[in-house]
Amino acid sequence: GAVVSQHPSWVICKSGTSVKIECRSLDFQATTMFWYRQFPKQSLMLMATSNEGSKATYEQGVEKDKFLINHASLTLSTLTVTSAHPEDSSFYICSARGPNDYGYTFGSGTRLTVV
Amino acid sequence: KQEVTQIPAALSVPEGENLVLNCSFTDSAIYNLQWFRQDPGKGLTSLLLIQSSQREQTSGRLNASLDKSSGRSTLYIAASQPGDSATYLCAVRRSSGSARQLTFGSGTQLTVLP
């Protein structure tokens, strides 16, 4: 089946630094990927839609200069949290629509802790 | 705006019981509905996908039904096992629009006691 690989699975960084999270579709091409944020015991909140070769579409309230998304190829999208602060600590998950426009496949998530 | 609700928020059952998780959505114009499982600190694993034209899907001990007109879906788990303990999320995909993203429910946290 379709597999989406997300790295790193966890990261701890100092306040003010930037962190890059990668999301790769391993056995299929994904023209569109999605980035979600999840707070403890809450559901997933869509942050942005990443489109290959064009600018990402951000949801209302999500700072595009804070969360930089790059989708340079059909198999890779990256989310960079710039100048991270403790309030950015969260669980970030990416997903891609599977081949043949069937279901969505999710990465394993990245736990970001900003200290 | 699509809203997805899952009831109950948490459920604890003894091993071996059959159980039903509920999902309701406000806008019936959906393309499909997907049930996911999430273990603590992990990503989402797709369990079942039901297209809008389908009424149910089955995989092993899992059966998901869809009643689009009433805005409801159920996930039935037969003969529950401790390994089924996880959070179960349902998500609907809108039938139109360029974004085509999923709208998630808040999840049901299931605990199966040995």
PDB file of C-alpha atoms in Angstrom:
ATOM      1  CA  GLY A   1       0.000   0.000   0.000  1.00  0.00           C
ATOM      2  CA  ALA A   2       0.887   3.659  -0.174  1.00  0.00           C
ATOM      3  CA  VAL A   3       3.507   4.763   2.350  1.00  0.00           C
ATOM      4  CA  VAL A   4       4.326   8.246   3.572  1.00  0.00           C
ATOM      5  CA  SER A   5       7.577   8.654   5.463  1.00  0.00           C
ATOM      6  CA  GLN A   6       7.975  11.563   7.870  1.00  0.00           C
ATOM      7  CA  HIS A   7      11.221  12.620   9.551  1.00  0.00           C
ATOM      8  CA  PRO A   8      12.288  13.282  12.174  1.00  0.00           C
ATOM      9  CA  SER A   9       9.894  11.481  14.501  1.00  0.00           C
ATOM     10  CA  TRP A  10      10.843  13.800  17.311  1.00  0.00           C
ATOM     11  CA  VAL A  11      13.017  16.876  17.728  1.00  0.00           C
ATOM     12  CA  ILE A  12      13.982  19.158  20.585  1.00  0.00           C
ATOM     13  CA  CYS A  13      15.271  22.594  19.698  1.00  0.00           C
ATOM     14  CA  LYS A  14      16.147  25.836  21.407  1.00  0.00           C
ATOM     15  CA  SER A  15      13.867  28.812  21.212  1.00  0.00           C
ATOM     16  CA  GLY A  16      14.706  31.006  18.236  1.00  0.00           C
ATOM     17  CA  THR A  17      16.076  28.249  16.013  1.00  0.00           C
ATOM     18  CA  SER A  18      14.416  26.770  12.931  1.00  0.00           C
ATOM     19  CA  VAL A  19      13.362  23.161  12.429  1.00  0.00           C
ATOM     20  CA  LYS A  20      12.680  21.359   9.155  1.00  0.00           C
ATOM     21  CA  ILE A  21      10.318  18.388   8.913  1.00  0.00           C
ATOM     22  CA  GLU A  22      10.287  16.195   5.818  1.00  0.00           C
ATOM     23  CA  CYS A  23       7.405  14.259   4.348  1.00  0.00           C
ATOM     24  CA  ARG A  24       8.038  11.795   1.528  1.00  0.00           C
ATOM     25  CA  SER A  25       5.703   9.608  -0.486  1.00  0.00           C
ATOM     26  CA  LEU A  26       7.736   6.452  -0.962  1.00  0.00           C
ATOM     27  CA  ASP A  27       5.981   4.536  -3.682  1.00  0.00           C
ATOM     28  CA  PHE A  28       3.720   7.023  -5.369  1.00  0.00           C
ATOM     29  CA  GLN A  29       3.693  10.589  -6.577  1.00  0.00           C
ATOM     30  CA  ALA A  30       1.791  13.148  -4.566  1.00  0.00           C
ATOM     31  CA  THR A  31       0.997  16.432  -6.241  1.00  0.00           C
ATOM     32  CA  THR A  32      -0.758  17.528  -3.072  1.00  0.00           C
ATOM     33  CA  MET A  33       0.290  17.001   0.519  1.00  0.00           C
ATOM     34  CA  PHE A  34      -1.284  18.310   3.691  1.00  0.00           C
ATOM     35  CA  TRP A  35       0.242  19.463   6.949  1.00  0.00           C
ATOM     36  CA  TYR A  36      -1.631  19.098  10.223  1.00  0.00           C
ATOM     37  CA  ARG A  37      -0.986  20.100  13.787  1.00  0.00           C
ATOM     38  CA  GLN A  38      -2.329  18.169  16.745  1.00  0.00           C
ATOM     39  CA  PHE A  39      -2.493  19.292  20.354  1.00  0.00           C
ATOM     40  CA  PRO A  40      -2.688  16.739  23.193  1.00  0.00           C
ATOM     41  CA  LYS A  41      -5.993  14.883  23.281  1.00  0.00           C
ATOM     42  CA  GLN A  42      -7.327  16.925  20.393  1.00  0.00           C
ATOM     43  CA  SER A  43      -7.996  16.145  16.771  1.00  0.00           C
ATOM     44  CA  LEU A  44      -5.963  17.188  13.767  1.00  0.00           C
ATOM     45  CA  MET A  45      -6.036  20.788  12.650  1.00  0.00           C
ATOM     46  CA  LEU A  46      -5.193  21.430   9.016  1.00  0.00           C
ATOM     47  CA  MET A  47      -2.431  24.008   8.689  1.00  0.00           C
ATOM     48  CA  ALA A  48      -1.803  24.144   4.972  1.00  0.00           C
ATOM     49  CA  THR A  49      -2.105  22.384   1.665  1.00  0.00           C
ATOM     50  CA  SER A  50       1.183  21.860  -0.130  1.00  0.00           C
ATOM     51  CA  ASN A  51       1.099  21.880  -3.924  1.00  0.00           C
ATOM     52  CA  GLU A  52       3.984  20.610  -6.021  1.00  0.00           C
ATOM     53  CA  GLY A  53       5.583  23.407  -7.965  1.00  0.00           C
ATOM     54  CA  SER A  54       3.482  26.202  -6.514  1.00  0.00           C
ATOM     55  CA  LYS A  55       2.871  28.087  -3.290  1.00  0.00           C
ATOM     56  CA  ALA A  56       1.175  26.403  -0.392  1.00  0.00           C
ATOM     57  CA  THR A  57      -2.351  27.319   0.620  1.00  0.00           C
ATOM     58  CA  TYR A  58      -2.554  28.203   4.298  1.00  0.00           C
ATOM     59  CA  GLU A  59      -5.591  27.900   6.531  1.00  0.00           C
ATOM     60  CA  GLN A  60      -6.925  30.963   8.264  1.00  0.00           C
ATOM     61  CA  GLY A  61      -4.878  31.900  11.298  1.00  0.00           C
ATOM     62  CA  VAL A  62      -1.736  30.025  10.230  1.00  0.00           C
ATOM     63  CA  GLU A  63       1.269  32.289   9.724  1.00  0.00           C
ATOM     64  CA  LYS A  64       2.877  31.488   6.393  1.00  0.00           C
ATOM     65  CA  ASP A  65       6.108  33.237   7.335  1.00  0.00           C
ATOM     66  CA  LYS A  66       6.279  31.155  10.475  1.00  0.00           C
ATOM     67  CA  PHE A  67       5.535  27.810   8.865  1.00  0.00           C
ATOM     68  CA  LEU A  68       7.361  27.638   5.556  1.00  0.00           C
ATOM     69  CA  ILE A  69       6.251  24.906   3.199  1.00  0.00           C
ATOM     70  CA  ASN A  70       8.178  23.731   0.171  1.00  0.00           C
ATOM     71  CA  HIS A  71       6.949  21.078  -2.245  1.00  0.00           C
ATOM     72  CA  ALA A  72       9.760  20.936  -4.757  1.00  0.00           C
ATOM     73  CA  SER A  73       9.131  17.458  -6.124  1.00  0.00           C
ATOM     74  CA  LEU A  74       6.297  15.009  -6.536  1.00  0.00           C
ATOM     75  CA  THR A  75       7.523  12.957  -3.599  1.00  0.00           C
ATOM     76  CA  LEU A  76       8.773  15.490  -1.061  1.00  0.00           C
ATOM     77  CA  SER A  77       7.210  18.275   0.955  1.00  0.00           C
ATOM     78  CA  THR A  78       8.953  20.060   3.822  1.00  0.00           C
ATOM     79  CA  LEU A  79       7.628  22.136   6.686  1.00  0.00           C
ATOM     80  CA  THR A  80      10.067  24.543   8.332  1.00  0.00           C
ATOM     81  CA  VAL A  81       9.116  26.061  11.657  1.00  0.00           C
ATOM     82  CA  THR A  82      11.082  29.302  11.714  1.00  0.00           C
ATOM     83  CA  SER A  83      12.242  31.041  14.875  1.00  0.00           C
ATOM     84  CA  ALA A  84      10.526  28.427  16.973  1.00  0.00           C
ATOM     85  CA  HIS A  85       9.023  29.318  20.330  1.00  0.00           C
ATOM     86  CA  PRO A  86       7.699  27.090  23.127  1.00  0.00           C
ATOM     87  CA  GLU A  87       4.129  27.651  21.942  1.00  0.00           C
ATOM     88  CA  ASP A  88       5.079  25.963  18.662  1.00  0.00           C
ATOM     89  CA  SER A  89       5.654  22.724  20.564  1.00  0.00           C
ATOM     90  CA  SER A  90       3.180  20.250  19.146  1.00  0.00           C
ATOM     91  CA  PHE A  91       2.710  17.101  17.102  1.00  0.00           C
ATOM     92  CA  TYR A  92       2.926  17.742  13.355  1.00  0.00           C
ATOM     93  CA  ILE A  93       1.599  15.220  10.828  1.00  0.00           C
ATOM     94  CA  CYS A  94       1.707  15.224   7.053  1.00  0.00           C
ATOM     95  CA  SER A  95      -0.489  13.337   4.663  1.00  0.00           C
ATOM     96  CA  ALA A  96      -0.805  12.701   0.962  1.00  0.00           C
ATOM     97  CA  ARG A  97      -3.648  11.578  -1.170  1.00  0.00           C
ATOM     98  CA  GLY A  98      -2.899   8.030  -2.233  1.00  0.00           C
ATOM     99  CA  PRO A  99      -2.488   6.838  -5.778  1.00  0.00           C
ATOM    100  CA  ASN A 100      -5.636   6.667  -7.898  1.00  0.00           C
ATOM    101  CA  ASP A 101      -7.149   9.425  -5.769  1.00  0.00           C
ATOM    102  CA  TYR A 102      -8.314   6.894  -3.222  1.00  0.00           C
ATOM    103  CA  GLY A 103      -7.752   7.504   0.451  1.00  0.00           C
ATOM    104  CA  TYR A 104      -5.291   9.575   2.389  1.00  0.00           C
ATOM    105  CA  THR A 105      -2.064   8.187   3.805  1.00  0.00           C
ATOM    106  CA  PHE A 106      -0.469   9.779   6.819  1.00  0.00           C
ATOM    107  CA  GLY A 107       3.093  10.061   8.013  1.00  0.00           C
ATOM    108  CA  SER A 108       4.071   8.865  11.467  1.00  0.00           C
ATOM    109  CA  GLY A 109       4.202  12.385  12.849  1.00  0.00           C
ATOM    110  CA  THR A 110       6.879  14.608  14.375  1.00  0.00           C
ATOM    111  CA  ARG A 111       6.883  15.601  18.022  1.00  0.00           C
ATOM    112  CA  LEU A 112       8.433  19.071  18.264  1.00  0.00           C
ATOM    113  CA  THR A 113       9.511  20.394  21.633  1.00  0.00           C
ATOM    114  CA  VAL A 114      10.891  23.912  21.831  1.00  0.00           C
ATOM    115  CA  VAL A 115      12.799  24.714  25.011  1.00  0.00           C
TER     116      VAL A 115
ATOM    117  CA  LYS B   1     -18.813  24.616   6.975  1.00  0.00           C
ATOM    118  CA  GLN B   2     -18.490  20.875   7.563  1.00  0.00           C
ATOM    119  CA  GLU B   3     -18.488  19.770  11.199  1.00  0.00           C
ATOM    120  CA  VAL B   4     -17.688  16.243  12.263  1.00  0.00           C
ATOM    121  CA  THR B   5     -18.661  14.908  15.686  1.00  0.00           C
ATOM    122  CA  GLN B   6     -17.665  11.651  17.319  1.00  0.00           C
ATOM    123  CA  ILE B   7     -19.486  10.065  20.218  1.00  0.00           C
ATOM    124  CA  PRO B   8     -18.465   8.893  22.740  1.00  0.00           C
ATOM    125  CA  ALA B   9     -15.252  10.788  23.420  1.00  0.00           C
ATOM    126  CA  ALA B  10     -13.946   7.865  25.432  1.00  0.00           C
ATOM    127  CA  LEU B  11     -15.001   4.269  25.847  1.00  0.00           C
ATOM    128  CA  SER B  12     -13.754   1.485  28.069  1.00  0.00           C
ATOM    129  CA  VAL B  13     -14.888  -2.100  27.515  1.00  0.00           C
ATOM    130  CA  PRO B  14     -13.836  -5.557  28.663  1.00  0.00           C
ATOM    131  CA  GLU B  15     -12.051  -7.782  26.196  1.00  0.00           C
ATOM    132  CA  GLY B  16     -14.314  -9.748  23.882  1.00  0.00           C
ATOM    133  CA  GLU B  17     -17.128  -7.215  23.679  1.00  0.00           C
ATOM    134  CA  ASN B  18     -18.535  -5.962  20.416  1.00  0.00           C
ATOM    135  CA  LEU B  19     -18.673  -2.184  20.230  1.00  0.00           C
ATOM    136  CA  VAL B  20     -19.831   0.661  18.021  1.00  0.00           C
ATOM    137  CA  LEU B  21     -18.213   4.030  17.495  1.00  0.00           C
ATOM    138  CA  ASN B  22     -20.277   6.843  16.062  1.00  0.00           C
ATOM    139  CA  CYS B  23     -19.440   9.651  13.664  1.00  0.00           C
ATOM    140  CA  SER B  24     -21.813  12.337  12.416  1.00  0.00           C
ATOM    141  CA  PHE B  25     -21.279  15.120   9.891  1.00  0.00           C
ATOM    142  CA  THR B  26     -23.342  18.181   9.054  1.00  0.00           C
ATOM    143  CA  ASP B  27     -22.855  18.464   5.285  1.00  0.00           C
ATOM    144  CA  SER B  28     -23.937  15.381   3.356  1.00  0.00           C
ATOM    145  CA  ALA B  29     -22.119  16.490   0.191  1.00  0.00           C
ATOM    146  CA  ILE B  30     -19.130  14.276   0.860  1.00  0.00           C
ATOM    147  CA  TYR B  31     -16.839  12.407  -1.520  1.00  0.00           C
ATOM    148  CA  ASN B  32     -15.878   9.730   0.960  1.00  0.00           C
ATOM    149  CA  LEU B  33     -15.427   9.001   4.645  1.00  0.00           C
ATOM    150  CA  GLN B  34     -12.366   7.422   6.185  1.00  0.00           C
ATOM    151  CA  TRP B  35     -11.809   5.812   9.580  1.00  0.00           C
ATOM    152  CA  PHE B  36      -8.350   6.015  11.117  1.00  0.00           C
ATOM    153  CA  ARG B  37      -6.631   4.611  14.150  1.00  0.00           C
ATOM    154  CA  GLN B  38      -4.048   6.602  16.100  1.00  0.00           C
ATOM    155  CA  ASP B  39      -1.821   5.133  18.782  1.00  0.00           C
ATOM    156  CA  PRO B  40      -0.329   7.528  21.370  1.00  0.00           C
ATOM    157  CA  GLY B  41       2.407   9.672  19.853  1.00  0.00           C
ATOM    158  CA  LYS B  42       2.009   8.083  16.451  1.00  0.00           C
ATOM    159  CA  GLY B  43       0.606   8.982  13.069  1.00  0.00           C
ATOM    160  CA  LEU B  44      -2.683   7.802  11.617  1.00  0.00           C
ATOM    161  CA  THR B  45      -3.333   4.367  10.203  1.00  0.00           C
ATOM    162  CA  SER B  46      -6.163   4.091   7.718  1.00  0.00           C
ATOM    163  CA  LEU B  47      -8.680   1.414   8.658  1.00  0.00           C
ATOM    164  CA  LEU B  48     -11.542   1.708   6.214  1.00  0.00           C
ATOM    165  CA  LEU B  49     -12.567   4.029   3.408  1.00  0.00           C
ATOM    166  CA  ILE B  50     -16.180   4.320   2.278  1.00  0.00           C
ATOM    167  CA  GLN B  51     -16.989   6.107  -0.948  1.00  0.00           C
ATOM    168  CA  SER B  52     -20.135   8.233  -0.956  1.00  0.00           C
ATOM    169  CA  SER B  53     -21.891   5.696  -3.182  1.00  0.00           C
ATOM    170  CA  GLN B  54     -21.185   2.827  -0.785  1.00  0.00           C
ATOM    171  CA  ARG B  55     -23.105   1.758   2.310  1.00  0.00           C
ATOM    172  CA  GLU B  56     -20.428  -0.198   4.150  1.00  0.00           C
ATOM    173  CA  GLN B  57     -16.927  -1.611   4.100  1.00  0.00           C
ATOM    174  CA  THR B  58     -15.487  -4.522   6.017  1.00  0.00           C
ATOM    175  CA  SER B  59     -11.971  -5.486   6.993  1.00  0.00           C
ATOM    176  CA  GLY B  60     -11.482  -8.384   9.384  1.00  0.00           C
ATOM    177  CA  ARG B  61     -13.231  -7.589  12.663  1.00  0.00           C
ATOM    178  CA  LEU B  62     -14.044  -4.065  11.515  1.00  0.00           C
ATOM    179  CA  ASN B  63     -17.162  -2.948   9.722  1.00  0.00           C
ATOM    180  CA  ALA B  64     -17.913   0.642   8.806  1.00  0.00           C
ATOM    181  CA  SER B  65     -21.279   1.847   7.576  1.00  0.00           C
ATOM    182  CA  LEU B  66     -22.281   5.100   5.929  1.00  0.00           C
ATOM    183  CA  ASP B  67     -25.689   6.764   5.778  1.00  0.00           C
ATOM    184  CA  LYS B  68     -24.981   9.886   3.810  1.00  0.00           C
ATOM    185  CA  SER B  69     -28.517  11.244   3.887  1.00  0.00           C
ATOM    186  CA  SER B  70     -28.597  11.282   7.674  1.00  0.00           C
ATOM    187  CA  GLY B  71     -24.953  12.324   8.003  1.00  0.00           C
ATOM    188  CA  ARG B  72     -23.839   9.299   9.998  1.00  0.00           C
ATOM    189  CA  SER B  73     -21.213   6.621   9.984  1.00  0.00           C
ATOM    190  CA  THR B  74     -20.526   3.853  12.464  1.00  0.00           C
ATOM    191  CA  LEU B  75     -17.463   1.736  13.060  1.00  0.00           C
ATOM    192  CA  TYR B  76     -18.269  -1.676  14.457  1.00  0.00           C
ATOM    193  CA  ILE B  77     -15.505  -3.643  16.158  1.00  0.00           C
ATOM    194  CA  ALA B  78     -16.232  -7.294  16.829  1.00  0.00           C
ATOM    195  CA  ALA B  79     -14.677  -9.312  19.630  1.00  0.00           C
ATOM    196  CA  SER B  80     -12.545  -6.457  20.898  1.00  0.00           C
ATOM    197  CA  GLN B  81      -8.953  -7.110  22.026  1.00  0.00           C
ATOM    198  CA  PRO B  82      -6.558  -5.110  24.222  1.00  0.00           C
ATOM    199  CA  GLY B  83      -4.553  -4.387  21.064  1.00  0.00           C
ATOM    200  CA  ASP B  84      -7.533  -2.448  19.744  1.00  0.00           C
ATOM    201  CA  SER B  85      -6.922   0.212  22.396  1.00  0.00           C
ATOM    202  CA  ALA B  86      -6.251   3.467  20.554  1.00  0.00           C
ATOM    203  CA  THR B  87      -7.958   6.660  19.443  1.00  0.00           C
ATOM    204  CA  TYR B  88     -10.282   6.228  16.480  1.00  0.00           C
ATOM    205  CA  LEU B  89     -10.831   9.174  14.170  1.00  0.00           C
ATOM    206  CA  CYS B  90     -13.302   9.594  11.365  1.00  0.00           C
ATOM    207  CA  ALA B  91     -12.732  12.093   8.591  1.00  0.00           C
ATOM    208  CA  VAL B  92     -14.846  13.230   5.680  1.00  0.00           C
ATOM    209  CA  ARG B  93     -13.637  14.546   2.370  1.00  0.00           C
ATOM    210  CA  ARG B  94     -15.742  17.174   0.671  1.00  0.00           C
ATOM    211  CA  SER B  95     -17.162  16.384  -2.722  1.00  0.00           C
ATOM    212  CA  SER B  96     -16.103  19.588  -4.418  1.00  0.00           C
ATOM    213  CA  GLY B  97     -13.581  22.336  -4.139  1.00  0.00           C
ATOM    214  CA  SER B  98      -9.945  22.509  -5.046  1.00  0.00           C
ATOM    215  CA  ALA B  99      -8.582  21.932  -1.572  1.00  0.00           C
ATOM    216  CA  ARG B 100     -10.086  18.486  -1.100  1.00  0.00           C
ATOM    217  CA  GLN B 101      -8.800  18.233   2.410  1.00  0.00           C
ATOM    218  CA  LEU B 102     -10.245  16.104   5.165  1.00  0.00           C
ATOM    219  CA  THR B 103     -12.342  17.322   8.072  1.00  0.00           C
ATOM    220  CA  PHE B 104     -11.685  15.304  11.197  1.00  0.00           C
ATOM    221  CA  GLY B 105     -13.804  14.442  14.176  1.00  0.00           C
ATOM    222  CA  SER B 106     -12.347  14.822  17.641  1.00  0.00           C
ATOM    223  CA  GLY B 107     -11.906  11.088  18.036  1.00  0.00           C
ATOM    224  CA  THR B 108     -13.019   8.319  20.377  1.00  0.00           C
ATOM    225  CA  GLN B 109     -10.405   7.030  22.804  1.00  0.00           C
ATOM    226  CA  LEU B 110     -10.982   3.303  23.181  1.00  0.00           C
ATOM    227  CA  THR B 111      -9.591   1.193  25.995  1.00  0.00           C
ATOM    228  CA  VAL B 112     -10.097  -2.554  25.902  1.00  0.00           C
ATOM    229  CA  LEU B 113      -9.435  -4.120  29.290  1.00  0.00           C
ATOM    230  CA  PRO B 114      -7.887  -7.591  29.465  1.00  0.00           C
TER     231      PRO B 114
END
